[in-house]
């Protein structure tokens, strides 16, 4: 008997995870039929991970699933949306039962953790690539957007920056690390956490928000562009983990924090008068709030170190940038 696409879906992706009440029809039919709760809008986002582009060739299947989930949920977090449903498009070069088992175990563990239900997908033969589309709920009037930042607003981030970029260098043997420092940095790279609870706590409080996938400078730049403002950030105020401080020079760490990718912390802006309320709201969900700069009327993102503006040679990751 050949192990067909249908067997594969049955075996690995149809499981007895809790059924959400808003799912009328899930996996197995031509379409999923879903009910958006009254008063909520649907927030939708999709991200693809391609082997060799978004993750290293030897990445464990469990880590690939975790990363695919985190990068997608991070977008819902940045909108202040509550995760509900996910669809999965899987392209695999061959049926590798061990890989599929590990991938789907990790995937389902995260579904349970976030109360998400997988409601459909597609399975094809091809280069290893994972596309998720996540769907979440947020009342439209309180959704977080990139636009809305005003001159004078404080720029904040939810956690240390640069760890994932350093973790990638460790995984690629470009940076030496040992013991707990190594474990921490690799974990930050392979298992980023989506700031879902923080995003919900920031609803109607942050004036603008984005998740940091391509580096603080680039992503804050997106807020500035959408809001038609500029920003200034102070390197001394950027949170850096103890592991990052121990593993390499301050300069290399700061480069990662400013322009390295994959951190998946939130960057948001808040009017100065609301800062304390926002800090308190984040504290209730156990998330820190670090002030890193200010929104300005002058366009562009400027980085200040020791009172002087830093020259940046690259502002985040761009797949199509000229080599
Ligand atoms: P169709 O031919 O109509 O596109 P498929 O054979 O691709 O249907 O899929 C059959 C059912 O299995 C559909 O409900 C689809 O959403 C679901 N499905 C396919 N692949 C996956 C997957 N990787 N994860 C979850 N559901 C899947
Ligand atoms: Mg199909």
XYZ file of C-alpha atoms in Angstrom, residues 63-291:
229
model
C 11.931 23.420 15.713
C 10.681 24.048 12.173
C 7.078 23.650 13.364
C 7.692 25.868 16.384
C 9.271 28.580 14.275
C 6.530 28.494 11.645
C 3.977 28.902 14.403
C 5.892 31.656 16.200
C 6.501 33.838 13.146
C 2.835 33.657 12.194
C 1.450 34.200 15.691
C 3.835 37.110 16.089
C 1.929 38.936 13.343
C -1.364 38.344 15.148
C 0.311 39.599 18.340
C 1.396 42.772 16.564
C -2.245 43.408 15.632
C -3.488 42.671 19.156
C -5.472 39.693 17.856
C -6.374 36.527 19.728
C -5.354 33.394 17.764
C -8.181 31.089 16.658
C -7.563 29.053 13.505
C -4.678 28.012 11.330
C -4.273 26.428 7.909
C -1.088 24.595 6.951
C 0.421 24.194 3.507
C 3.214 21.676 3.584
C 5.608 20.986 0.735
C 7.851 17.988 1.433
C 10.437 16.306 -0.825
C 9.513 12.797 0.404
C 7.441 11.049 3.048
C 9.763 10.817 6.017
C 7.658 9.343 8.822
C 10.095 10.378 11.567
C 10.205 13.967 10.337
C 6.416 14.176 9.960
C 5.839 12.682 13.415
C 8.207 15.153 15.093
C 6.854 18.084 13.064
C 3.212 17.290 13.773
C 3.814 16.527 17.489
C 5.437 19.918 17.939
C 2.760 21.600 15.818
C -0.089 20.086 17.853
C 1.558 20.899 21.156
C 1.599 24.567 20.132
C -1.983 24.411 18.857
C -3.033 23.228 22.299
C -0.925 25.840 24.020
C -2.553 28.705 22.117
C -6.055 27.212 21.903
C -5.747 27.164 18.114
C -7.382 24.685 15.775
C -5.938 23.558 12.442
C -8.900 23.717 10.055
C -7.339 22.773 6.729
C -4.343 22.929 4.501
C -2.627 21.471 1.513
C 0.085 18.866 1.079
C 2.368 18.703 -1.926
C 5.623 17.125 -2.996
C 8.408 19.643 -3.503
C 11.265 21.426 -1.774
C 10.751 21.545 2.006
C 8.608 24.569 2.743
C 5.949 25.361 5.326
C 3.264 27.994 4.919
C 0.872 28.803 7.700
C -2.060 31.120 7.584
C -3.247 32.192 10.993
C -6.620 33.691 11.795
C -7.405 35.592 14.941
C -10.064 37.834 16.422
C -9.877 41.457 17.436
C -12.555 44.141 17.551
C -11.552 46.406 14.647
C -11.707 49.552 16.785
C -8.910 48.338 19.104
C -6.669 46.522 16.610
C -3.023 47.622 16.628
C -1.654 49.067 13.413
C 1.644 50.405 12.134
C 0.100 53.795 11.572
C -0.846 56.039 14.478
C 2.509 56.959 16.023
C 2.756 60.690 16.810
C 5.797 62.919 17.385
C 6.601 62.817 21.086
C 5.372 59.234 21.623
C 7.727 56.877 23.463
C 9.134 53.902 21.503
C 9.159 50.660 23.510
C 10.129 47.018 22.997
C 8.983 43.956 24.937
C 12.272 42.116 25.428
C 15.992 41.788 24.724
C 17.079 42.241 21.120
C 19.859 40.572 19.133
C 19.731 37.139 20.785
C 18.230 35.319 17.797
C 20.784 36.814 15.410
C 23.599 35.716 17.753
C 21.946 32.294 18.091
C 21.972 31.935 14.300
C 25.686 32.759 14.221
C 26.257 30.091 16.912
C 24.231 27.543 14.911
C 26.299 28.385 11.812
C 29.570 28.022 13.774
C 30.382 31.679 13.108
C 30.389 32.465 16.798
C 31.692 30.299 19.639
C 29.553 29.821 22.742
C 29.408 27.263 25.530
C 27.122 25.934 28.229
C 24.110 27.971 29.308
C 24.976 30.915 27.070
C 25.023 28.656 24.011
C 21.762 26.933 25.017
C 20.025 30.257 25.653
C 21.062 31.850 22.346
C 20.220 28.767 20.287
C 16.853 28.567 22.003
C 16.131 32.229 21.250
C 16.874 31.548 17.595
C 15.108 28.195 17.208
C 12.184 28.791 19.570
C 11.112 32.438 19.430
C 8.012 33.276 21.473
C 5.169 35.197 19.934
C 4.084 38.024 22.245
C 0.387 37.184 21.937
C -0.682 38.194 25.458
C 1.314 41.417 25.227
C -0.375 42.330 21.946
C -3.802 41.849 23.503
C -2.747 43.920 26.540
C -1.688 46.737 24.206
C -5.069 46.927 22.429
C -6.274 50.526 22.201
C -3.287 51.594 24.363
C -0.368 51.565 21.922
C -0.549 54.230 19.216
C 1.262 51.899 16.757
C 2.844 48.437 16.882
C 4.872 45.948 14.836
C 6.697 42.702 15.548
C 10.469 42.791 15.153
C 11.287 40.200 12.510
C 13.881 42.115 10.481
C 15.665 44.170 13.140
C 14.589 47.151 15.251
C 15.763 49.816 12.803
C 13.951 48.325 9.812
C 10.769 47.480 11.675
C 10.541 50.782 13.529
C 11.134 52.293 10.086
C 7.898 50.609 8.937
C 5.986 52.229 11.823
C 7.520 55.606 10.922
C 6.656 55.273 7.252
C 3.068 54.204 7.948
C 2.672 56.964 10.559
C 4.492 59.633 8.516
C 6.903 60.411 11.354
C 10.532 59.647 12.271
C 12.203 58.195 15.350
C 15.321 58.385 17.395
C 16.594 55.420 19.401
C 19.307 55.350 22.063
C 21.603 52.323 22.080
C 22.183 52.562 25.865
C 18.454 51.938 26.394
C 18.167 48.859 24.179
C 17.724 45.737 26.329
C 20.567 43.232 25.839
C 20.581 39.817 27.523
C 23.378 38.716 29.854
C 24.163 35.868 27.438
C 24.588 38.300 24.560
C 26.906 40.474 26.655
C 29.054 37.460 27.479
C 29.335 35.940 24.026
C 30.945 38.677 21.920
C 31.880 42.376 21.678
C 29.366 45.075 22.581
C 29.624 46.383 19.045
C 28.707 43.073 17.416
C 25.831 42.588 19.861
C 24.466 46.063 19.101
C 24.692 45.405 15.378
C 22.547 42.285 15.914
C 20.113 44.169 18.159
C 19.638 46.960 15.609
C 19.711 45.128 12.296
C 19.624 41.375 13.023
C 16.360 39.555 12.499
C 14.201 36.898 14.121
C 13.697 38.391 17.585
C 9.885 38.526 17.401
C 9.563 40.980 20.262
C 6.982 43.721 19.776
C 8.016 47.304 19.088
C 5.276 49.807 19.873
C 4.719 53.476 20.486
C 2.731 55.079 23.265
C 1.893 58.676 24.224
C 4.081 59.685 27.177
C 1.090 60.202 29.469
C -0.089 56.620 28.907
C 3.262 54.937 29.490
C 2.633 53.939 33.105
C -0.743 52.404 32.264
C 0.848 50.448 29.422
C 3.672 49.230 31.652
C 1.121 48.068 34.229
C -0.963 46.302 31.567
C 2.115 44.455 30.277
C 3.164 43.565 33.802
C -0.140 41.755 34.361
C 0.827 39.387 31.516
C 4.421 39.062 32.725
C 5.990 41.044 29.890
C 8.592 43.778 30.319
C 8.418 47.194 28.687
C 11.679 48.888 27.726
C 11.730 52.491 26.530
